Short mmCIF file of C-alpha atoms in Angstrom, two decimals:
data_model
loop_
_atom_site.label_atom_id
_atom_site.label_comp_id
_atom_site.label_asym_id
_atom_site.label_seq_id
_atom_site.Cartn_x
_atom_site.Cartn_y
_atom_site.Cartn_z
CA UNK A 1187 107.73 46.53 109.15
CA UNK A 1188 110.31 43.30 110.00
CA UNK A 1189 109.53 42.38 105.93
CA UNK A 1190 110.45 45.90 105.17
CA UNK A 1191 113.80 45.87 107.21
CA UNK A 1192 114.34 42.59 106.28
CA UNK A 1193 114.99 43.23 102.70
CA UNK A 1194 116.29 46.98 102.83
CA UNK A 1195 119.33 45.93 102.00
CA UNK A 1196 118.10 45.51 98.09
CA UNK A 1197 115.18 47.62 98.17
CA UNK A 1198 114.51 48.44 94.92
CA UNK A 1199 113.71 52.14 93.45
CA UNK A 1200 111.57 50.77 90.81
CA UNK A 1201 113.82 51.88 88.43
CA UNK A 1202 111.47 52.29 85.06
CA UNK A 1203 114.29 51.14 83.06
CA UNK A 1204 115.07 48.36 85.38
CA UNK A 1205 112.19 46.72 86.09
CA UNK A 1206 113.57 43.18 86.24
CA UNK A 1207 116.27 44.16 89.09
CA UNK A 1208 115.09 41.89 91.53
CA UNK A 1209 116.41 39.33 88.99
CA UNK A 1210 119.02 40.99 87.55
CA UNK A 1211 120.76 41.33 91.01
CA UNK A 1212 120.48 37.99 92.03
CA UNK A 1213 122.25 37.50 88.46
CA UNK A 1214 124.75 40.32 89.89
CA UNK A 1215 125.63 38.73 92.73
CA UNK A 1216 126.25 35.57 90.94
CA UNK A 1217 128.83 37.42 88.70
CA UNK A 1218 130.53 38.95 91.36
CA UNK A 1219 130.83 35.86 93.01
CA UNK A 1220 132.30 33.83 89.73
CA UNK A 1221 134.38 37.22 88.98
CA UNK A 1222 136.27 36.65 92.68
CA UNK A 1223 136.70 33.02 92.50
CA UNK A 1224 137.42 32.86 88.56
CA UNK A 1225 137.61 36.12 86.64
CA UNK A 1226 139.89 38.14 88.88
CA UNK A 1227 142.25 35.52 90.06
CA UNK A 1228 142.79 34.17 86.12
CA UNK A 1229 142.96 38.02 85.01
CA UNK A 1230 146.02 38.52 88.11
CA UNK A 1231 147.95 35.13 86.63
CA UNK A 1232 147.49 36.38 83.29
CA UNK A 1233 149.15 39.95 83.95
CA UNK A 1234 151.75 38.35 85.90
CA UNK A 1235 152.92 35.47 84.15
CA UNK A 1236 152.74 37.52 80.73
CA UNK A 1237 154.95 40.23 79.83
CA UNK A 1238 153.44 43.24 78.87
CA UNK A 1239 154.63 42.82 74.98
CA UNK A 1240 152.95 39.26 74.72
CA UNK A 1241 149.52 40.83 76.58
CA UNK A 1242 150.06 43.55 74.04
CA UNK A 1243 149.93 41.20 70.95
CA UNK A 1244 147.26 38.83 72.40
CA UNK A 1245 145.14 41.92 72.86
CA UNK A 1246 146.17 43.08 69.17
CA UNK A 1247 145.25 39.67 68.02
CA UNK A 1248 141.65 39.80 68.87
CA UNK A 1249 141.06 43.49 68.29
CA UNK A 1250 142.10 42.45 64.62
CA UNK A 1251 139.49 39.84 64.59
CA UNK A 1252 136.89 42.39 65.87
CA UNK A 1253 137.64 45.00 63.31
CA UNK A 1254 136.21 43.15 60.34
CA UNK A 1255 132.79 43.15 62.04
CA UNK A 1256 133.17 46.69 63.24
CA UNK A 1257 133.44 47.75 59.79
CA UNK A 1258 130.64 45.86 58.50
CA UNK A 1259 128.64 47.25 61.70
CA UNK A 1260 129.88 50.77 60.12
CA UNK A 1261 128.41 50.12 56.79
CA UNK A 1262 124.96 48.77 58.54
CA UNK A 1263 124.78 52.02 60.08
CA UNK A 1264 125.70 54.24 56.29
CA UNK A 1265 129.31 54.79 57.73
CA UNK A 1266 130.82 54.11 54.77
CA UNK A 1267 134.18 55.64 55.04
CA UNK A 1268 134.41 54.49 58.65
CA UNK A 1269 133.71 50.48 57.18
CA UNK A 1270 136.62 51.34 54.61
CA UNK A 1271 138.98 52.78 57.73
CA UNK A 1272 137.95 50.02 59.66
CA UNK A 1273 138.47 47.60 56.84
CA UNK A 1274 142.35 49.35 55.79
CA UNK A 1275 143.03 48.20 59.47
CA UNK A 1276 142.34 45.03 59.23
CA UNK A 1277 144.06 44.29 55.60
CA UNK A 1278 147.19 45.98 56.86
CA UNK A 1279 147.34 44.29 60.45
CA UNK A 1280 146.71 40.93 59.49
CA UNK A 1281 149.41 41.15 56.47
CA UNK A 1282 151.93 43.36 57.69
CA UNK A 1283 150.93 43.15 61.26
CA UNK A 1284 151.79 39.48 61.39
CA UNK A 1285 147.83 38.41 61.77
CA UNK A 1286 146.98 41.10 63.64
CA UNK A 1287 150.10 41.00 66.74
CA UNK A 1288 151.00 44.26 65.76
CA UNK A 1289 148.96 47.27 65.54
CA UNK A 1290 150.85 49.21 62.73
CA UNK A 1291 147.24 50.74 61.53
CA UNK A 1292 146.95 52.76 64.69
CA UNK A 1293 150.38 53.88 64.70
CA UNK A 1294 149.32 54.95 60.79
CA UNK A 1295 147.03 57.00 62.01
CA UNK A 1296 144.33 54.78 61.01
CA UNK A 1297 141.70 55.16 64.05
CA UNK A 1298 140.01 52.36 66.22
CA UNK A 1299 136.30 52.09 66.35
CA UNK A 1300 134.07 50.31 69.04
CA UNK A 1301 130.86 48.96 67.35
CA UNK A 1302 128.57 46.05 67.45
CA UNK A 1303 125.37 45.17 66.60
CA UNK A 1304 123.75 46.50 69.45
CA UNK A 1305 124.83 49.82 68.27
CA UNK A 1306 124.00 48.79 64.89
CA UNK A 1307 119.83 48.54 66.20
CA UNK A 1308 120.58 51.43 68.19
CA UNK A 1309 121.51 53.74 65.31
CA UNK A 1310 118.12 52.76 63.76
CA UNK A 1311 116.39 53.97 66.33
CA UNK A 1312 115.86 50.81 68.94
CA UNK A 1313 115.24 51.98 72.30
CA UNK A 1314 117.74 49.89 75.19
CA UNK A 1315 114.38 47.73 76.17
CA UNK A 1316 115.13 46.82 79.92
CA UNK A 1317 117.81 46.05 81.49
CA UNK A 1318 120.15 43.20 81.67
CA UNK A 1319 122.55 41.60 83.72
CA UNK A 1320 123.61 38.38 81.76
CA UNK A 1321 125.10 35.52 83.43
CA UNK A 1322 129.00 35.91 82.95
CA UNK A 1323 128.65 38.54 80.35
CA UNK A 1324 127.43 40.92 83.01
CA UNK A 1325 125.59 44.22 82.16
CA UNK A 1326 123.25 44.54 78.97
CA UNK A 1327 119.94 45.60 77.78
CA UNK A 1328 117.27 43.50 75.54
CA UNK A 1329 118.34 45.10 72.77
CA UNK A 1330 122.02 44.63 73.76
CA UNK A 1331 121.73 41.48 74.40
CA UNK A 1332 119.95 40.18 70.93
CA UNK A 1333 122.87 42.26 69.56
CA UNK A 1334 125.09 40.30 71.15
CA UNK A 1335 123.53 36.73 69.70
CA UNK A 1336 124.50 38.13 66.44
CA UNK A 1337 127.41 39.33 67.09
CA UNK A 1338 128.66 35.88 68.45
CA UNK A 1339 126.88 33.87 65.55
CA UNK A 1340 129.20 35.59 63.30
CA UNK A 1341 132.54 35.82 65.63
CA UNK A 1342 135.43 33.99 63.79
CA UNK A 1343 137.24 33.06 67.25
CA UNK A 1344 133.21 31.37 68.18
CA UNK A 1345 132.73 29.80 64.78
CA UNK A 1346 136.70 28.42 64.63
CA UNK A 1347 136.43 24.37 64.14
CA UNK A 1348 138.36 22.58 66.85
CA UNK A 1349 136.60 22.59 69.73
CA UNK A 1350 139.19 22.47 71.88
CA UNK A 1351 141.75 25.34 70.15
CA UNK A 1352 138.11 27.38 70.14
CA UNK A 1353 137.53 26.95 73.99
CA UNK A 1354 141.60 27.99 74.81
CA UNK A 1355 140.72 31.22 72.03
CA UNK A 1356 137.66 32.17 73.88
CA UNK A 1357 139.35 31.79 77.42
CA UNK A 1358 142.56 33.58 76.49
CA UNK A 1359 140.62 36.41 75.38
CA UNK A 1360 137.89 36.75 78.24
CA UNK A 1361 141.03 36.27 80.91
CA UNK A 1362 142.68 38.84 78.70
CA UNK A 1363 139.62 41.41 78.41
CA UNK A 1364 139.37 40.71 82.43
CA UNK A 1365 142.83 41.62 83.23
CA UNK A 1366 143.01 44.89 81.33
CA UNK A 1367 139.58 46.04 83.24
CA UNK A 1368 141.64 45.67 86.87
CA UNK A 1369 142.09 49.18 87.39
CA UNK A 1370 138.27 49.63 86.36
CA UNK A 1371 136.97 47.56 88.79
CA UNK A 1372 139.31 48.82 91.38
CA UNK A 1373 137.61 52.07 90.67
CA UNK A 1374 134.10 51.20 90.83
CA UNK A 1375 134.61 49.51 94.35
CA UNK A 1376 135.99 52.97 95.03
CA UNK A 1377 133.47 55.21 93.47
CA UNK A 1378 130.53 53.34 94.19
CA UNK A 1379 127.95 53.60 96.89
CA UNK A 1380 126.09 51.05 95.83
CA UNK A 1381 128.10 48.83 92.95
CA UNK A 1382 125.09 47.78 91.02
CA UNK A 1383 122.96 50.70 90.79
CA UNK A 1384 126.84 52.43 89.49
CA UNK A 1385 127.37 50.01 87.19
CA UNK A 1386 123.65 49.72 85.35
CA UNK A 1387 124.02 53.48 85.43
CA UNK A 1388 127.39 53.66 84.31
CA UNK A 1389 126.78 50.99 81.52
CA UNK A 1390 123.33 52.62 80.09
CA UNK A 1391 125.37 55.71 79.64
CA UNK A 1392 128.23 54.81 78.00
CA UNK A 1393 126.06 52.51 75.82
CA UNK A 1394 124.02 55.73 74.52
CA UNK A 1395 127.14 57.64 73.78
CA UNK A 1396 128.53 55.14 71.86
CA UNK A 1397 125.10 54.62 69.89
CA UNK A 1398 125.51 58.24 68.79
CA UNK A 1399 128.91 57.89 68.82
CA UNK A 1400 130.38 59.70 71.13
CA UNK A 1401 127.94 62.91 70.55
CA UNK A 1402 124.75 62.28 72.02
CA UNK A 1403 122.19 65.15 72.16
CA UNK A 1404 122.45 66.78 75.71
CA UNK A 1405 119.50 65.85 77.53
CA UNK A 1406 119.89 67.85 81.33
CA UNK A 1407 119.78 71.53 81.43
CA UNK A 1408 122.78 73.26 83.70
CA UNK A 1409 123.61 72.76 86.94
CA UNK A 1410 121.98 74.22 89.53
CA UNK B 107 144.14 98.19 86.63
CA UNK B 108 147.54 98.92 85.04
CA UNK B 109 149.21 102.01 84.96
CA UNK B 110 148.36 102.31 88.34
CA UNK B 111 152.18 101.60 89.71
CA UNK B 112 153.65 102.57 92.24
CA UNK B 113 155.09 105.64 91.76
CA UNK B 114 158.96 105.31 92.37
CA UNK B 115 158.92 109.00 93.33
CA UNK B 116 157.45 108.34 96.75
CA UNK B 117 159.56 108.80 100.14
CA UNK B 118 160.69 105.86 101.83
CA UNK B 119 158.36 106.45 104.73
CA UNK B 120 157.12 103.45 106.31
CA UNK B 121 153.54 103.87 105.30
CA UNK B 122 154.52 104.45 101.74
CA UNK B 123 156.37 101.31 101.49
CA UNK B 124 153.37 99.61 103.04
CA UNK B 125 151.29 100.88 100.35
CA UNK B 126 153.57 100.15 97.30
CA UNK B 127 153.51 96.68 98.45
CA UNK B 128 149.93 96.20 99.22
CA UNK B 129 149.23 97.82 95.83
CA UNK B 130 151.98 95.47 94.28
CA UNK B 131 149.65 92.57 95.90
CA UNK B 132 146.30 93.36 94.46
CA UNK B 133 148.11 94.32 91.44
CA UNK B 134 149.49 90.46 90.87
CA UNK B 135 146.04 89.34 92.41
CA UNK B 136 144.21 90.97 89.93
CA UNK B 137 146.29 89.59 86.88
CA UNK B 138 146.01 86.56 87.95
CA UNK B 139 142.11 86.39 88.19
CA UNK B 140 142.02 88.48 84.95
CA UNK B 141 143.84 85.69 83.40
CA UNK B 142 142.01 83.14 84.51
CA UNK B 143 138.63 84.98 83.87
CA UNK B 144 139.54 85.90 80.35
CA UNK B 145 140.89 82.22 79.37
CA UNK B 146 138.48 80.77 76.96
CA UNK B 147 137.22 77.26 78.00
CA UNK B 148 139.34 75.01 76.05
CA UNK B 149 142.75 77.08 76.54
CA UNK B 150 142.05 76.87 80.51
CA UNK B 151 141.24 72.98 80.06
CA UNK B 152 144.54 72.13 77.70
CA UNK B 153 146.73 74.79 79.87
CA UNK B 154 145.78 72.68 83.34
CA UNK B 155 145.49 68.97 81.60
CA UNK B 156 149.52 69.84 80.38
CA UNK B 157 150.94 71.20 83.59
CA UNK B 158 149.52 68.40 84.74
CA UNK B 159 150.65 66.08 82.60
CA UNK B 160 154.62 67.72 82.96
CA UNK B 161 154.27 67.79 86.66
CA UNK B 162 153.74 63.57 86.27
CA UNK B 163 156.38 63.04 83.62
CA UNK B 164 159.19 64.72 85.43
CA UNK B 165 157.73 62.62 89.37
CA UNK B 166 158.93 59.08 89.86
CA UNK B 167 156.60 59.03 92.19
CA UNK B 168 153.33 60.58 91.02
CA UNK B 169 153.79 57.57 88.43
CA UNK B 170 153.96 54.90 90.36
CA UNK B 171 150.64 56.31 91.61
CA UNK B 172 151.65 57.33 95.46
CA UNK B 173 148.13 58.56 96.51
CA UNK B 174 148.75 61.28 98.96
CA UNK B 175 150.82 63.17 96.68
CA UNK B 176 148.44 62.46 93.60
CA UNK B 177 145.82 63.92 95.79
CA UNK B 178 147.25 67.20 96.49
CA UNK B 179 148.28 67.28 92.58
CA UNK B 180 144.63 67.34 91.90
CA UNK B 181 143.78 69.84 95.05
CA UNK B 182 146.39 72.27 93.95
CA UNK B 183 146.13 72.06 90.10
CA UNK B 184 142.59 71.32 88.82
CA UNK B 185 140.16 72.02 92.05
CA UNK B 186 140.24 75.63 91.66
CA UNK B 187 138.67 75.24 88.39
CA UNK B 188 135.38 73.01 89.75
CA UNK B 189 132.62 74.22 90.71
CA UNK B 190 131.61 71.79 93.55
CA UNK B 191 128.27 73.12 95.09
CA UNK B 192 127.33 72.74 90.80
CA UNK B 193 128.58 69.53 91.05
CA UNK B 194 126.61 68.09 93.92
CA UNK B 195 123.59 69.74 93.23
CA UNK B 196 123.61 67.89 89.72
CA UNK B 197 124.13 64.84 91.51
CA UNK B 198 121.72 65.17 94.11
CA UNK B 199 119.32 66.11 91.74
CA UNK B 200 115.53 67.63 92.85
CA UNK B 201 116.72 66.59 96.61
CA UNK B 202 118.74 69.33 96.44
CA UNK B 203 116.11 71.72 96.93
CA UNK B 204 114.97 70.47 100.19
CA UNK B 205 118.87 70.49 101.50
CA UNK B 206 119.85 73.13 104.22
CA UNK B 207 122.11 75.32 103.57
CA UNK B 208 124.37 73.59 106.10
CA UNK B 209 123.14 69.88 104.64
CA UNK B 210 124.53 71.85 101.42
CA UNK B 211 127.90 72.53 102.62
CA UNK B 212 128.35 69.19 104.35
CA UNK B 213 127.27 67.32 101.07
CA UNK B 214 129.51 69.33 98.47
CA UNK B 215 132.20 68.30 100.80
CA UNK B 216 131.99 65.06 100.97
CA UNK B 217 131.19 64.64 97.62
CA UNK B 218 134.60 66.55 96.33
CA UNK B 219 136.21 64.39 98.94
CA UNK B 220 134.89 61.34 97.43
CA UNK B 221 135.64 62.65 93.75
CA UNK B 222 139.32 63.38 94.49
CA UNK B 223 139.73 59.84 96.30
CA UNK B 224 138.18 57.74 93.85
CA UNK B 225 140.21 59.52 90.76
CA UNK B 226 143.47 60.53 92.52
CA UNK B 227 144.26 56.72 91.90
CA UNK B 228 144.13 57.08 88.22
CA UNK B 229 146.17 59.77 87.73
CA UNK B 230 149.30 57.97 86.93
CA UNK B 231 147.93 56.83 83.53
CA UNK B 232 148.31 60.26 82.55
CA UNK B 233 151.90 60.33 82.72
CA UNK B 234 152.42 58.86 79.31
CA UNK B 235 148.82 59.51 77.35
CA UNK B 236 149.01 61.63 74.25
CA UNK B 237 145.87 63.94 74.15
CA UNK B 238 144.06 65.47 71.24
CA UNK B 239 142.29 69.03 72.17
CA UNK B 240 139.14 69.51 69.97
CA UNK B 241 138.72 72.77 68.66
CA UNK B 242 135.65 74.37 70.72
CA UNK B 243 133.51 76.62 68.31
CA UNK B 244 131.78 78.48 70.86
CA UNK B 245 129.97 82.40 70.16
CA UNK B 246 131.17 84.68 72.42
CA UNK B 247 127.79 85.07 74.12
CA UNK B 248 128.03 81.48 75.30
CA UNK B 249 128.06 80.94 79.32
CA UNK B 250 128.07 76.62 78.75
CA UNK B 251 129.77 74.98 76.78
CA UNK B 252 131.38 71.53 76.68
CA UNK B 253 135.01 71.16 75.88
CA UNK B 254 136.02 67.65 74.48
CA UNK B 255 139.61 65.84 74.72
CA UNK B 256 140.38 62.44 73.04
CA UNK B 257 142.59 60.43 74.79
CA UNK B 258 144.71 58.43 72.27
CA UNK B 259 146.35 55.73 73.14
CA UNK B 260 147.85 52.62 71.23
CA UNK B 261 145.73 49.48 69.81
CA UNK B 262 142.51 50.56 71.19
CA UNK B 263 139.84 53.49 70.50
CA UNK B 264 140.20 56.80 71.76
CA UNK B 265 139.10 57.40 74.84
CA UNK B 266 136.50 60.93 75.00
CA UNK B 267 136.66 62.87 78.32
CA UNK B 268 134.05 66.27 78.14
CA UNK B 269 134.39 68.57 80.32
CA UNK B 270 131.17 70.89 80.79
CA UNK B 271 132.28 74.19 81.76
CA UNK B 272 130.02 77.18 82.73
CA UNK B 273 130.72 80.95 83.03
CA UNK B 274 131.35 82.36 86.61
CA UNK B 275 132.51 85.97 87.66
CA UNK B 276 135.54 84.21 88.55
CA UNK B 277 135.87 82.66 84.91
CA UNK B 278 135.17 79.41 83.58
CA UNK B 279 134.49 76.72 85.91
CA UNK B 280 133.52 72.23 85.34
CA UNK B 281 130.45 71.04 86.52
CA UNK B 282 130.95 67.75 85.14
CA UNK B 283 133.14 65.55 83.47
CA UNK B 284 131.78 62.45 81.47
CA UNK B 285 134.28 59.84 80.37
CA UNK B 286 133.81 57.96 77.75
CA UNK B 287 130.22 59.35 77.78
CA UNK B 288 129.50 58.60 81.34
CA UNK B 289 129.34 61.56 83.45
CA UNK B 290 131.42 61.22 86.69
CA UNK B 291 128.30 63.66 88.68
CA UNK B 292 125.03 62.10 87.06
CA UNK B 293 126.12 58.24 87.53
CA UNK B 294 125.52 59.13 91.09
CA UNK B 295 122.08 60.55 90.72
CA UNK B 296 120.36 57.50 91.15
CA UNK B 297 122.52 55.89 94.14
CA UNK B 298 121.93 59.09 95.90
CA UNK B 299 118.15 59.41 95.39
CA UNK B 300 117.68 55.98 96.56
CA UNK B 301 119.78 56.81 99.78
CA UNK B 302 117.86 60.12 100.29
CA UNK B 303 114.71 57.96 99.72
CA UNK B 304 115.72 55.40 102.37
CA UNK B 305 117.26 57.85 104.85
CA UNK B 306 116.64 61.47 104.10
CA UNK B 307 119.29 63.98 103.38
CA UNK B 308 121.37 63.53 106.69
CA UNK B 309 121.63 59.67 105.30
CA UNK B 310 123.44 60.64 102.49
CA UNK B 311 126.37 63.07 104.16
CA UNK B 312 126.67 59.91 106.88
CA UNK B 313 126.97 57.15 103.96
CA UNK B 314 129.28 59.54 101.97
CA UNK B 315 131.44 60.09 105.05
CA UNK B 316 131.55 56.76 105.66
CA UNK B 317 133.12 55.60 102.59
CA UNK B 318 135.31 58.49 102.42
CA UNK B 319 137.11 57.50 105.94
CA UNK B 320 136.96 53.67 105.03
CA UNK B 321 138.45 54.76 101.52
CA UNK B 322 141.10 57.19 103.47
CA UNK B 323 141.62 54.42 105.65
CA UNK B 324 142.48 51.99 102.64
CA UNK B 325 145.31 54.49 101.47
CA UNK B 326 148.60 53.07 102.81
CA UNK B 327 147.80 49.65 101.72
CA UNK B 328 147.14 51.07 97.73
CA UNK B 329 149.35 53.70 97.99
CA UNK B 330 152.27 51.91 95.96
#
């Protein structure tokens, strides 16, 4: 009974697709904690100190970067017109764009994609595996997460050769990512009950929509 | 319905006048639920997404996100066109079934509450998003359908919101939206099921009305 009560604060639904929560919360809980003392604090400075057209060309900056390896993700998954899209983007931000500051493909009409390699397994048919919370990277799945190895193993900002201008690239654009998720997290203190349980939820979700992007088979009959 | 007018010929008794007007009444009543009845899905979700929209371009204050008045934006202009009881019960899930009626009530309310609080905050973004209405190829047997919006905006991908919409005598009405393919309803499934779990039905309307009031209580301090 006193165990019971004791613990009711995380008791756990034995979530099939969760069944390392015990774990992952404690890993949760750790975020959160690093998020309030670190992430959200840096993320305010950064938003405050920068004006909005420098946090503009920042974020344009590394979006660039990513679009190479979107595109190849595109062709992995026998997208080839979206890998030559993808591709046009990244030839005409980094030239005319002044390496990537300015985002003249979107304004040419020339769409944005959101891939990775975790998509990349998912499109071949690998299943989410359990769930994840990384430490500092937050939610994921196995499969996710051995997406995400790759992903960094072949991230120019990772690989770049001076330590030190590496470790200011990386921070600049984790503060950066952080700051333009403020209103997010704002929202999920809002929305949420219970923040974790919302946020694996919300996060296994959006992940399977953007495997099939953005169409996934419905899998709920109607209401009622 | 039409052609019924009133007849100009008629005295000006009293009762006459009475009538005229009464018939003038259902007359207007009865256009305007015809109208809404007979607006295909997509028209009815592009018609209220735009007033919307207009509503926040031409309010100083609706975009600087004042919360009270975002609130009864949303009450006045897209409630009518949810179907709330639909709503919960998808969110609830198979507790649902072993809800009172008054448990029913109780939790639809709540939950709208909480929907409207939670979202009312975000409605300033719309002020200056461009949206792209998919064309909705639907048979005209069809009583569910799903109509999609892209939300476009600058150096990053499109944003999806669905709307699944289902066929009531009083026309078409949302039982869910998903954004960026999570579902605003279903991401609660799980928090709710572990409440009912933990605490039965009642459980759930108490921790639902207690983050609506401490939520309702937060409001001055976010409201600017």
């Amino acid at each position: 009974m006193s165990l019971a009560a004791a613990c009711g604060c995380a008791t756990t639904s034995a979530d099939p697709r969760d069944p390392l929560e015990s774990v992952n919360r404690a890993v949760y809980a750790f975020n959160e904690g690093f998020d309030e003392v670190v992430g959200k604090p840096a993320a305010r400075v950064y938003r405050e100190a920068l004006p909005r057209g420098v946090r503009n060309m920042l974020r344009n900056f590394f979006n660039n970067i990513d679009d190479l390896f979107i595109g190849a993700n595109n062709l992995l998954q026998g997208k080839p017109a979206d890998a030559v899209n993808d591709w046009g983007r990244f030839a005409l931000n980094t030239t005319f764009g002044l390496l990537g500051l300015i985002d003249w493909a979107s304004d040419a009409g020339m769409e944005k994609h959101n891939e990775d390699f975790g998509q990349t397994l998912g499109h071949w048919g690998a299943g989410d595996g359990p769930y994840l919370v990384l430490p500092l990277f937050g939610p994921s799945t196995l499969r996710d997460a051995g997406g995400l190895l790759v992903d960094w193993e072949v991230d120019p900002v990772a690989l770049h050769a001076p330590v030190d201008e590496r470790n200011a690239m990386v921070a600049t654009r984790f503060v950066g990512r952080r700051a333009d998720l403020l209103e997010a997290t704002r929202l999920l203190d809002e929305a949420a009950l219970d923040k974790y349980v919302f946020l694996r939820d919300a996060y296994l979700q959006r992940r399977r929509s953007l495997v099939y992007d953005g169409r996934p088979p419905r899998e709920r009959p109607p209401a009622q | 319905m039409a052609g019924r007018r009133a007849n100009g010929r008629l005295r000006n008794e009293k009762e006459d006048e009475m009538k005229r007007l009464l018939a003038g009444a259902a007359f207007a009543l009865a256009a305007v639920a015809t109208h809404a009845q007979h607006t295909p899905p997509d028209e009815l979700v592009k018609g209220v997404m735009l007033d919307i929209q207009r509503i926040i371009v031409e309010d100083k204050e609706l975009q600087s996100g004042a919360r009270r008045k975002s609130i009864e934006l949303i009450e006045q202009k897209a409630l009518p066109h949810f179907n709330h009881v639909g709503m919960t019960a998808l969110a609830v899930g198979v507790n649902w079934r072993k809800a009172s009626p008054e448990q029913k009530k109780r939790l639809a309310e709540e939950f709208r509450a909480l929907l409207v609080r939670t979202y009312a905050s975000s409605l300033s973004a719309f002020g200056d998003q461009k949206f792209d209405f998919r064309p909705l190829r639907m048979k005209p047997s069809d009583t569910d359908v799903t109509v999609q919006v892209r939300v476009l905006q600058p150096g990053a991908e499109a944003v999806t919101v669905d709307y699944d919409m289902e066929k009531t005598s009083n026309g078409w009405k949302c039982y869910d939206v998903r954004v960026a393919g999570v579902s605003l309803v279903i991401n609660y499934r799980t928090e709710f099921a572990n409440i009912v779990r933990d605490s039965g039905i009642d459980g759930l309307i108490r921790s639902l009305e207690t983050k609506n009031k401490k939520l309702a209580a937060a409001t001055p301090a976010s409201a600017k």
